[in-house]
Amino acid sequence: MITSLPMMNEVIGNPLLDKFMKDLIIQILAMISEQERNESKRRQAQGIQVAKEKGIYKGRPILYSPNAKDPQKRLVYYRVVELLEQGKSISTIAKEVGITRQTMYRIKNSK
C-alpha cells in the first residue's frame, strides 16, 4: 500500500531527506490507521453495551456446561463434574475425557 503512493516514489535529491520524508509519511499513516482502529473498537464496545442493555447480546455460548447445545459436550461436562466429586486430579480427568486442563479449571470454577 505504501509503495503505491506517488509521493513515496519521488526523490528530493538528498538521500537523508528522502529517507526522513518517507519515514515521516509512514509514521503519519500508521498513526491515522491506529486512530481509526481505536475508534472502531470504541464504537463496537458502545454497540455491545447497548445490545447488552436490551438483552440482545449474550456473548459466546459456553461449550461445556449443563445447558450446552451439543449433547456430547453436555455429557463431558457431567462426567467431569462427577469425576471432580470423586476427588480425581485435574490432569487425570482432562486426559480421560479429552479436554485441556484450562477447560477443566473453567468447569471446576463454574460449578
Short mmCIF file of C-alpha atoms in Angstrom, two decimals:
data_model
loop_
_atom_site.label_atom_id
_atom_site.label_comp_id
_atom_site.label_asym_id
_atom_site.label_seq_id
_atom_site.Cartn_x
_atom_site.Cartn_y
_atom_site.Cartn_z
CA MET A 1 0.00 0.00 0.00
CA ILE A 2 2.74 2.48 0.94
CA THR A 3 4.69 1.95 -2.27
CA SER A 4 1.58 2.68 -4.35
CA LEU A 5 1.55 6.27 -3.09
CA PRO A 6 3.01 8.62 -5.75
CA MET A 7 4.80 10.65 -3.07
CA MET A 8 6.81 7.59 -1.99
CA ASN A 9 8.41 7.35 -5.44
CA GLU A 10 9.52 10.99 -5.63
CA VAL A 11 13.14 11.81 -4.92
CA ILE A 12 14.19 15.15 -3.43
CA GLY A 13 17.87 14.64 -4.09
CA ASN A 14 19.30 14.38 -0.61
CA PRO A 15 19.22 10.70 0.47
CA LEU A 16 18.87 11.60 4.17
CA LEU A 17 16.00 13.97 3.46
CA ASP A 18 14.35 11.37 1.20
CA LYS A 19 14.55 8.76 3.97
CA PHE A 20 13.26 11.23 6.55
CA MET A 21 10.27 12.18 4.41
CA LYS A 22 9.37 8.57 3.66
CA ASP A 23 9.68 7.62 7.34
CA LEU A 24 7.54 10.62 8.30
CA ILE A 25 4.82 9.65 5.82
CA ILE A 26 4.84 6.06 7.10
CA GLN A 27 4.59 7.28 10.71
CA ILE A 28 1.67 9.58 9.88
CA LEU A 29 -0.19 6.81 8.03
CA ALA A 30 0.44 4.39 10.91
CA MET A 31 -0.89 6.92 13.42
CA ILE A 32 -4.02 7.53 11.34
CA SER A 33 -4.57 3.79 10.98
CA GLU A 34 -4.18 3.26 14.73
CA GLN A 35 -6.64 6.07 15.49
CA GLU A 36 -9.19 4.58 13.09
CA ARG A 37 -8.80 1.16 14.71
CA ASN A 38 -9.24 2.61 18.20
CA GLU A 39 -12.35 4.50 17.08
CA SER A 40 -13.75 1.32 15.54
CA LYS A 41 -13.14 -0.61 18.79
CA ARG A 42 -14.79 2.18 20.80
CA ARG A 43 -17.88 2.13 18.58
CA GLN A 44 -18.04 -1.66 18.76
CA ALA A 45 -17.86 -1.54 22.57
CA GLN A 46 -20.67 1.04 22.61
CA GLY A 47 -22.79 -1.17 20.35
CA ILE A 48 -22.20 -4.22 22.54
CA GLN A 49 -23.11 -2.21 25.65
CA VAL A 50 -26.39 -1.04 24.07
CA ALA A 51 -27.17 -4.60 22.93
CA LYS A 52 -26.47 -5.95 26.43
CA GLU A 53 -28.82 -3.38 27.94
CA LYS A 54 -31.52 -4.52 25.52
CA GLY A 55 -30.78 -8.17 26.35
CA ILE A 56 -29.76 -8.99 22.78
CA TYR A 57 -26.03 -9.58 23.21
CA LYS A 58 -25.10 -12.55 25.33
CA GLY A 59 -21.56 -13.27 24.14
CA ARG A 60 -20.19 -16.62 23.03
CA PRO A 61 -22.05 -19.63 24.46
CA ILE A 62 -20.11 -21.82 26.89
CA LEU A 63 -19.16 -25.10 25.21
CA TYR A 64 -19.05 -27.33 28.29
CA SER A 65 -21.98 -26.58 30.59
CA PRO A 66 -25.20 -28.22 31.81
CA ASN A 67 -27.13 -26.41 29.08
CA ALA A 68 -24.62 -26.72 26.23
CA LYS A 69 -26.17 -27.03 22.77
CA ASP A 70 -24.01 -30.01 21.83
CA PRO A 71 -25.27 -33.07 23.77
CA GLN A 72 -21.81 -34.69 23.60
CA LYS A 73 -20.21 -31.70 25.31
CA ARG A 74 -23.00 -31.68 27.88
CA LEU A 75 -22.14 -35.32 28.69
CA VAL A 76 -18.46 -34.40 29.01
CA TYR A 77 -19.43 -31.64 31.45
CA TYR A 78 -21.45 -34.02 33.63
CA ARG A 79 -18.66 -36.62 33.51
CA VAL A 80 -16.11 -34.02 34.60
CA VAL A 81 -18.32 -32.86 37.49
CA GLU A 82 -18.81 -36.47 38.55
CA LEU A 83 -15.07 -37.20 38.48
CA LEU A 84 -14.31 -33.98 40.38
CA GLU A 85 -16.73 -35.03 43.09
CA GLN A 86 -14.91 -38.37 43.31
CA GLY A 87 -11.72 -36.40 44.06
CA LYS A 88 -9.74 -37.26 40.94
CA SER A 89 -6.99 -34.88 39.85
CA ILE A 90 -7.50 -32.25 37.17
CA SER A 91 -4.84 -33.74 34.86
CA THR A 92 -6.24 -37.25 35.16
CA ILE A 93 -9.77 -36.12 34.34
CA ALA A 94 -8.59 -33.94 31.44
CA LYS A 95 -6.76 -36.88 29.87
CA GLU A 96 -9.65 -39.25 30.44
CA VAL A 97 -12.33 -37.07 28.84
CA GLY A 98 -10.07 -35.47 26.21
CA ILE A 99 -10.17 -31.79 27.15
CA THR A 100 -7.49 -29.33 28.23
CA ARG A 101 -6.64 -28.58 31.83
CA GLN A 102 -7.69 -24.97 31.23
CA THR A 103 -11.18 -26.19 30.26
CA MET A 104 -11.15 -28.36 33.37
CA TYR A 105 -10.48 -25.33 35.56
CA ARG A 106 -13.26 -23.40 33.83
CA ILE A 107 -15.71 -26.20 34.55
CA LYS A 108 -14.48 -26.58 38.12
CA ASN A 109 -14.77 -22.85 38.83
CA SER A 110 -18.19 -22.53 37.19
CA LYS A 111 -19.98 -25.25 39.16
#
